[in-house]
mmCIF file of C-alpha atoms (C1' of nucleotides) in Angstrom:
data_model
loop_
_atom_site.group_PDB
_atom_site.id
_atom_site.type_symbol
_atom_site.label_atom_id
_atom_site.label_comp_id
_atom_site.label_asym_id
_atom_site.label_seq_id
_atom_site.Cartn_x
_atom_site.Cartn_y
_atom_site.Cartn_z
ATOM 1 C CA UNK A 106 0.086 -0.119 -0.002
ATOM 2 C CA UNK A 107 0.996 3.537 -0.678
ATOM 3 C CA UNK A 108 1.544 5.697 2.334
ATOM 4 C CA UNK A 109 0.678 9.323 2.376
ATOM 5 C CA UNK A 110 4.526 10.831 2.403
ATOM 6 C CA UNK A 111 4.678 8.830 -0.663
ATOM 7 C CA UNK A 112 1.562 10.050 -2.176
ATOM 8 C CA UNK A 113 2.929 13.403 -1.577
ATOM 9 C CA UNK A 114 6.170 13.073 -3.347
ATOM 10 C CA UNK A 115 4.346 11.935 -6.788
ATOM 11 C CA UNK A 116 4.632 13.998 -9.689
ATOM 12 C CA UNK A 117 1.156 13.795 -10.825
ATOM 13 C CA UNK A 118 1.667 15.929 -14.073
ATOM 14 C CA UNK A 119 4.710 13.373 -15.240
ATOM 15 C CA UNK A 120 2.813 10.321 -14.326
ATOM 16 C CA UNK A 121 -0.331 11.480 -15.971
ATOM 17 C CA UNK A 122 1.479 11.704 -18.978
ATOM 18 C CA UNK A 123 2.239 8.326 -19.573
ATOM 19 C CA UNK A 124 -1.596 7.277 -18.679
ATOM 20 C CA UNK A 125 -2.518 10.149 -21.086
ATOM 21 C CA UNK A 126 -0.180 8.921 -24.147
ATOM 22 C CA UNK A 127 -1.651 5.443 -23.660
ATOM 23 C CA UNK A 128 -5.330 6.983 -23.225
ATOM 24 C CA UNK A 129 -5.761 7.166 -27.129
ATOM 25 C CA UNK A 130 -7.142 4.381 -29.346
ATOM 26 C CA UNK A 131 -4.871 5.286 -31.821
ATOM 27 C CA UNK A 132 -1.472 5.351 -29.990
ATOM 28 C CA UNK A 133 -2.864 2.188 -27.894
ATOM 29 C CA UNK A 134 -3.097 0.643 -31.231
ATOM 30 C CA UNK A 135 0.487 1.544 -32.269
ATOM 31 C CA UNK A 136 2.038 0.340 -29.133
ATOM 32 C CA UNK A 137 0.348 -2.851 -29.103
ATOM 33 C CA UNK A 138 1.359 -3.197 -32.674
ATOM 34 C CA UNK A 139 4.931 -2.893 -31.396
ATOM 35 C CA UNK A 140 4.407 -5.203 -28.553
ATOM 36 C CA UNK A 141 6.022 -8.063 -31.016
ATOM 37 C CA UNK A 142 8.594 -6.249 -32.798
ATOM 38 C CA UNK A 143 9.735 -2.622 -33.884
ATOM 39 C CA UNK A 144 8.061 -1.154 -36.808
ATOM 40 C CA UNK A 145 8.906 1.560 -39.229
ATOM 41 C CA UNK A 146 6.572 4.588 -39.893
ATOM 42 C CA UNK A 147 5.510 3.786 -43.237
ATOM 43 C CA UNK A 148 4.458 0.273 -41.971
ATOM 44 C CA UNK A 149 2.691 1.887 -38.732
ATOM 45 C CA UNK A 150 0.732 4.139 -40.990
ATOM 46 C CA UNK A 151 -0.478 1.766 -43.658
ATOM 47 C CA UNK A 152 -1.340 -0.847 -41.153
ATOM 48 C CA UNK A 153 -3.684 1.483 -38.882
ATOM 49 C CA UNK A 154 -4.844 3.180 -42.253
ATOM 50 C CA UNK A 155 -4.037 6.661 -41.019
ATOM 51 C CA UNK A 156 -2.007 9.628 -42.912
ATOM 52 C CA UNK A 157 1.415 9.677 -42.263
ATOM 53 C CA UNK A 158 1.281 13.281 -40.811
ATOM 54 C CA UNK A 159 -1.013 11.867 -37.925
ATOM 55 C CA UNK A 160 1.193 8.717 -37.472
ATOM 56 C CA UNK A 161 4.071 10.997 -37.069
ATOM 57 C CA UNK A 162 2.403 13.183 -34.580
ATOM 58 C CA UNK A 163 1.253 10.131 -32.528
ATOM 59 C CA UNK A 164 4.464 8.368 -32.472
ATOM 60 C CA UNK A 165 6.290 11.780 -31.263
ATOM 61 C CA UNK A 166 3.554 11.842 -28.209
ATOM 62 C CA UNK A 167 4.371 8.204 -27.416
ATOM 63 C CA UNK A 168 8.117 8.915 -27.454
ATOM 64 C CA UNK A 169 8.016 12.198 -25.507
ATOM 65 C CA UNK A 170 6.283 10.011 -22.707
ATOM 66 C CA UNK A 171 9.113 7.578 -22.895
ATOM 67 C CA UNK A 172 6.828 4.676 -24.170
ATOM 68 C CA UNK A 173 8.377 4.064 -27.602
ATOM 69 C CA UNK A 174 11.864 5.141 -28.931
ATOM 70 C CA UNK A 175 13.059 5.657 -32.709
ATOM 71 C CA UNK A 176 16.185 4.135 -34.308
ATOM 72 C CA UNK A 177 17.488 5.268 -37.932
ATOM 73 C CA UNK A 178 18.103 2.607 -40.490
ATOM 74 C CA UNK A 179 19.040 4.492 -43.495
ATOM 75 C CA UNK A 180 16.046 6.535 -44.618
ATOM 76 C CA UNK A 181 13.565 4.491 -42.404
ATOM 77 C CA UNK A 182 12.985 5.202 -38.845
ATOM 78 C CA UNK A 183 11.605 2.294 -36.743
ATOM 79 C CA UNK A 184 9.752 2.660 -33.473
ATOM 80 C CA UNK A 185 10.114 0.251 -30.684
ATOM 81 C CA UNK A 186 8.926 -0.057 -27.102
ATOM 82 C CA UNK A 187 11.098 1.793 -24.795
ATOM 83 C CA UNK A 188 10.645 0.006 -21.398
ATOM 84 C CA UNK A 189 9.200 -3.506 -20.180
ATOM 85 C CA UNK A 190 6.814 -1.655 -17.627
ATOM 86 C CA UNK A 191 4.446 0.075 -20.187
ATOM 87 C CA UNK A 192 4.605 -3.903 -21.713
ATOM 88 C CA UNK A 193 3.444 -4.942 -18.532
ATOM 89 C CA UNK A 194 0.839 -2.304 -17.936
ATOM 90 C CA UNK A 195 -0.736 -3.142 -21.467
ATOM 91 C CA UNK A 196 -0.543 -6.826 -21.110
ATOM 92 C CA UNK A 197 -2.557 -6.330 -17.725
ATOM 93 C CA UNK A 198 -5.132 -4.217 -19.276
ATOM 94 C CA UNK A 199 -5.632 -6.843 -21.847
ATOM 95 C CA UNK A 200 -5.660 -9.595 -19.671
ATOM 96 C CA UNK A 201 -8.368 -7.254 -17.851
ATOM 97 C CA UNK A 202 -10.325 -7.001 -20.700
ATOM 98 C CA UNK A 203 -10.027 -10.052 -23.055
ATOM 99 C CA UNK A 204 -10.404 -13.015 -20.607
ATOM 100 C CA UNK A 205 -12.438 -15.681 -22.320
ATOM 101 C CA UNK B 229 4.184 -11.529 -25.913
ATOM 102 C CA UNK B 230 0.841 -10.816 -27.636
ATOM 103 C CA UNK B 231 -0.294 -12.311 -31.011
ATOM 104 C CA UNK B 232 -1.458 -10.355 -34.147
ATOM 105 C CA UNK B 233 -4.545 -12.248 -33.717
ATOM 106 C CA UNK B 234 -4.915 -11.317 -30.230
ATOM 107 C CA UNK B 235 -4.500 -7.656 -30.604
ATOM 108 C CA UNK B 236 -7.063 -7.615 -33.436
ATOM 109 C CA UNK B 237 -9.445 -8.518 -30.799
ATOM 110 C CA UNK B 238 -8.530 -5.814 -28.577
ATOM 111 C CA UNK B 239 -11.217 -2.836 -28.067
ATOM 112 C CA UNK B 240 -8.896 -0.440 -28.111
ATOM 113 C CA UNK B 241 -11.578 2.465 -27.473
ATOM 114 C CA UNK B 242 -12.756 0.655 -24.459
ATOM 115 C CA UNK B 243 -9.167 0.002 -23.089
ATOM 116 C CA UNK B 244 -7.915 3.197 -23.919
ATOM 117 C CA UNK B 245 -10.618 4.749 -21.490
ATOM 118 C CA UNK B 246 -8.989 3.306 -18.379
ATOM 119 C CA UNK B 247 -5.599 5.197 -19.355
ATOM 120 C CA UNK B 248 -7.231 8.285 -20.719
ATOM 121 C CA UNK B 249 -9.280 8.380 -17.020
ATOM 122 C CA UNK B 250 -5.940 8.045 -15.208
ATOM 123 C CA UNK B 251 -4.081 10.391 -17.683
ATOM 124 C CA UNK B 252 -5.071 13.431 -15.744
ATOM 125 C CA UNK B 253 -3.237 14.557 -12.605
ATOM 126 C CA UNK B 254 -6.131 15.733 -10.861
ATOM 127 C CA UNK B 255 -7.944 12.232 -10.962
ATOM 128 C CA UNK B 256 -4.673 10.470 -10.866
ATOM 129 C CA UNK B 257 -4.277 12.304 -7.333
ATOM 130 C CA UNK B 258 -8.115 10.988 -6.748
ATOM 131 C CA UNK B 259 -7.140 7.509 -7.315
ATOM 132 C CA UNK B 260 -3.970 7.841 -5.253
ATOM 133 C CA UNK B 261 -5.643 9.379 -2.318
ATOM 134 C CA UNK B 262 -7.818 6.240 -2.473
ATOM 135 C CA UNK B 263 -5.175 3.932 -2.484
ATOM 136 C CA UNK B 264 -5.029 3.832 1.343
ATOM 137 C CA UNK B 265 -9.001 4.043 2.198
ATOM 138 C CA UNK B 266 -12.336 5.181 0.725
ATOM 139 C CA UNK B 267 -13.066 8.626 1.077
ATOM 140 C CA UNK B 268 -16.243 10.934 0.515
ATOM 141 C CA UNK B 269 -16.492 13.671 -2.124
ATOM 142 C CA UNK B 270 -16.241 16.817 0.556
ATOM 143 C CA UNK B 271 -13.041 15.190 1.735
ATOM 144 C CA UNK B 272 -11.534 14.310 -1.604
ATOM 145 C CA UNK B 273 -12.818 17.947 -2.770
ATOM 146 C CA UNK B 274 -11.241 19.712 0.440
ATOM 147 C CA UNK B 275 -7.836 17.740 0.333
ATOM 148 C CA UNK B 276 -7.339 18.437 -3.542
ATOM 149 C CA UNK B 277 -8.298 22.198 -2.814
ATOM 150 C CA UNK B 278 -11.050 22.109 -5.835
ATOM 151 C CA UNK B 279 -14.635 23.095 -6.256
ATOM 152 C CA UNK B 280 -17.135 20.254 -5.442
ATOM 153 C CA UNK B 281 -18.246 20.695 -9.012
ATOM 154 C CA UNK B 282 -15.240 19.607 -10.523
ATOM 155 C CA UNK B 283 -14.651 17.022 -7.743
ATOM 156 C CA UNK B 284 -18.086 15.306 -8.966
ATOM 157 C CA UNK B 285 -17.325 15.520 -12.301
ATOM 158 C CA UNK B 286 -13.694 13.674 -12.300
ATOM 159 C CA UNK B 287 -15.385 11.221 -10.114
ATOM 160 C CA UNK B 288 -17.594 10.272 -12.460
ATOM 161 C CA UNK B 289 -15.370 9.743 -14.951
ATOM 162 C CA UNK B 290 -13.272 7.606 -12.819
ATOM 163 C CA UNK B 291 -16.516 5.528 -12.348
ATOM 164 C CA UNK B 292 -17.710 5.284 -15.731
ATOM 165 C CA UNK B 293 -13.984 3.876 -16.808
ATOM 166 C CA UNK B 294 -14.432 1.282 -13.834
ATOM 167 C CA UNK B 295 -11.504 2.479 -11.574
ATOM 168 C CA UNK B 296 -13.861 3.763 -8.421
ATOM 169 C CA UNK B 297 -17.259 3.034 -7.286
ATOM 170 C CA UNK B 298 -19.495 5.028 -4.982
ATOM 171 C CA UNK B 299 -20.857 3.679 -1.894
ATOM 172 C CA UNK B 300 -23.625 5.609 0.190
ATOM 173 C CA UNK B 301 -23.639 6.408 3.901
ATOM 174 C CA UNK B 302 -26.488 8.476 4.434
ATOM 175 C CA UNK B 303 -25.993 11.613 3.006
ATOM 176 C CA UNK B 304 -22.551 11.157 2.224
ATOM 177 C CA UNK B 305 -21.125 9.099 -0.715
ATOM 178 C CA UNK B 306 -17.367 7.239 -0.252
ATOM 179 C CA UNK B 307 -15.632 6.562 -3.211
ATOM 180 C CA UNK B 308 -13.187 3.530 -3.353
ATOM 181 C CA UNK B 309 -11.071 2.028 -5.769
ATOM 182 C CA UNK B 310 -12.886 -0.376 -7.420
ATOM 183 C CA UNK B 311 -10.424 -3.439 -7.730
ATOM 184 C CA UNK B 312 -7.029 -4.777 -7.222
ATOM 185 C CA UNK B 313 -5.959 -4.865 -10.925
ATOM 186 C CA UNK B 314 -6.072 -0.772 -11.048
ATOM 187 C CA UNK B 315 -4.412 -0.655 -7.742
ATOM 188 C CA UNK B 316 -1.452 -2.860 -9.422
ATOM 189 C CA UNK B 317 -1.496 -0.118 -12.319
ATOM 190 C CA UNK B 318 -1.091 2.678 -10.098
ATOM 191 C CA UNK B 319 1.538 1.239 -7.843
ATOM 192 C CA UNK B 320 3.482 0.081 -10.961
ATOM 193 C CA UNK B 321 3.919 3.523 -12.321
ATOM 194 C CA UNK B 322 4.700 5.011 -8.862
ATOM 195 C CA UNK B 323 7.348 2.434 -8.653
ATOM 196 C CA UNK B 324 8.616 3.100 -11.946
ATOM 197 C CA UNK B 325 8.847 7.473 -11.160
ATOM 198 C CA UNK B 326 9.728 7.276 -7.448
ATOM 199 C CA UNK B 327 12.797 5.084 -7.175
ATOM 200 C CA UNK B 328 15.034 6.486 -4.779
ATOM 201 C "C1'" DT C 172 25.175 18.259 -57.545
ATOM 202 C "C1'" DT C 173 19.623 16.370 -58.567
ATOM 203 C "C1'" DA C 174 15.940 13.325 -57.632
ATOM 204 C "C1'" DC C 175 13.548 10.496 -54.515
ATOM 205 C "C1'" DA C 176 11.686 8.260 -50.445
ATOM 206 C "C1'" DA C 177 10.864 8.369 -45.457
ATOM 207 C "C1'" DT C 178 9.577 10.900 -42.113
ATOM 208 C "C1'" DA C 179 8.714 15.310 -39.391
ATOM 209 C "C1'" DT C 180 6.664 19.727 -38.679
ATOM 210 C "C1'" DC C 181 3.382 23.380 -39.287
ATOM 211 C "C1'" DC C 182 -1.292 25.247 -39.818
ATOM 212 C "C1'" DT C 183 -6.269 25.084 -39.379
ATOM 213 C "C1'" DA C 184 -10.621 23.368 -38.556
ATOM 214 C "C1'" DA C 185 -13.348 20.209 -36.042
ATOM 215 C "C1'" DT C 186 -13.970 17.834 -31.949
ATOM 216 C "C1'" DA C 187 -13.315 16.855 -26.819
ATOM 217 C "C1'" DT C 188 -11.901 18.390 -22.148
ATOM 218 C "C1'" DT C 189 -11.531 21.056 -18.257
ATOM 219 C "C1'" DA C 190 -13.199 24.495 -14.386
ATOM 220 C "C1'" DT C 191 -16.686 27.086 -12.883
ATOM 221 C "C1'" DA C 192 -21.267 29.156 -11.667
ATOM 222 C "C1'" DA C 193 -25.882 28.065 -11.344
ATOM 223 C "C1'" DT C 194 -29.035 24.753 -10.112
ATOM 224 C "C1'" DA C 195 -31.393 20.441 -9.218
ATOM 225 C "C1'" DT C 196 -31.530 16.024 -6.552
ATOM 226 C "C1'" DA C 197 -31.472 12.656 -2.394
ATOM 227 C "C1'" DA C 198 -31.093 11.774 2.396
ATOM 228 C "C1'" DT C 199 -31.847 13.125 7.117
ATOM 229 C "C1'" DA C 200 -33.296 16.195 10.842
ATOM 230 C "C1'" DG C 201 -36.638 18.683 13.236
ATOM 231 C "C1'" DC D 179 -44.034 19.399 5.700
ATOM 232 C "C1'" DT D 180 -39.174 22.594 5.599
ATOM 233 C "C1'" DA D 181 -34.481 23.377 6.368
ATOM 234 C "C1'" DT D 182 -30.019 21.687 5.847
ATOM 235 C "C1'" DT D 183 -25.973 18.952 4.049
ATOM 236 C "C1'" DA D 184 -23.679 16.127 0.708
ATOM 237 C "C1'" DT D 185 -23.544 15.215 -3.820
ATOM 238 C "C1'" DA D 186 -24.677 15.419 -8.945
ATOM 239 C "C1'" DT D 187 -26.049 17.832 -13.029
ATOM 240 C "C1'" DT D 188 -26.223 21.697 -16.604
ATOM 241 C "C1'" DA D 189 -24.618 25.382 -19.229
ATOM 242 C "C1'" DT D 190 -20.930 27.644 -20.855
ATOM 243 C "C1'" DA D 191 -16.320 29.606 -21.643
ATOM 244 C "C1'" DA D 192 -11.459 28.586 -22.227
ATOM 245 C "C1'" DT D 193 -8.152 25.719 -23.398
ATOM 246 C "C1'" DA D 194 -6.556 21.288 -25.514
ATOM 247 C "C1'" DT D 195 -6.656 17.387 -28.588
ATOM 248 C "C1'" DT D 196 -7.190 15.544 -32.888
ATOM 249 C "C1'" DA D 197 -6.821 14.513 -38.092
ATOM 250 C "C1'" DG D 198 -5.039 15.985 -42.530
ATOM 251 C "C1'" DG D 199 -2.967 18.881 -46.343
ATOM 252 C "C1'" DA D 200 1.027 21.342 -47.558
ATOM 253 C "C1'" DT D 201 5.535 22.155 -46.525
ATOM 254 C "C1'" DA D 202 10.365 20.948 -44.525
ATOM 255 C "C1'" DT D 203 13.873 18.010 -43.661
ATOM 256 C "C1'" DT D 204 16.732 14.364 -43.757
ATOM 257 C "C1'" DG D 205 19.541 10.229 -45.790
ATOM 258 C "C1'" DT D 206 20.618 7.688 -50.115
ATOM 259 C "C1'" DA D 207 21.192 6.972 -54.718
ATOM 260 C "C1'" DA D 208 23.084 8.163 -59.271
#
DNA sequence: TTACAATATCCTAATATTATAATATAATAG
DNA sequence: CTATTATATTATAATATTAGGATATTGTAA
């Protein structure tokens, strides 16, 4: 359990950002797509059926909240999930909502 | 790891809601406040220093996304975290950002 | 250098969130 | 019943988010 003292030290603005970034269906879809393997912007764009501009903007939001990180391969840029904790969060939610 | 097939079956709108609800510093603060024990609207309002209306509206968002649930005691209504999974999500993030 | 492919940024309109004031409801006491 | 306390709802104005077109940048090949 969290103590009152610990709660007082939390940076809610910063922590909220991670949830906020994941709180958009398109971005959540992107992250889920990246769960298996890294993927370049064009492929993400085509898979989700959105404009390249939109794709790039959402990836930027995910990058800024520390969820994904880019890696350049020549002219292509591949995005991958940055940290394991985020993967765990997604997995937990998927477990929660997709019990068969 | 998640399979492509499993990803296709995910309801991103619905799952995104939980993250979205937690993606607001005030709501995250509310949830953290409720981690220790249930709390009535007036106390939440006063603790966070916000208006009663704002408080009520945010609690409603948290309720609709299945994070908290109300319980009436006479004229007072106390909110509590709905389930352990949500507690786990919060705890994971707090661990992540408050390593000392 | 030029041409091209991949990605990012800028701009704008549509839409969604947010906070507050005012009002409504619900439970209880008298 | 009325009055009071606690909470919810409604309306609205300010702000933020979103999507896509146009444009800019970056890297590579010729």
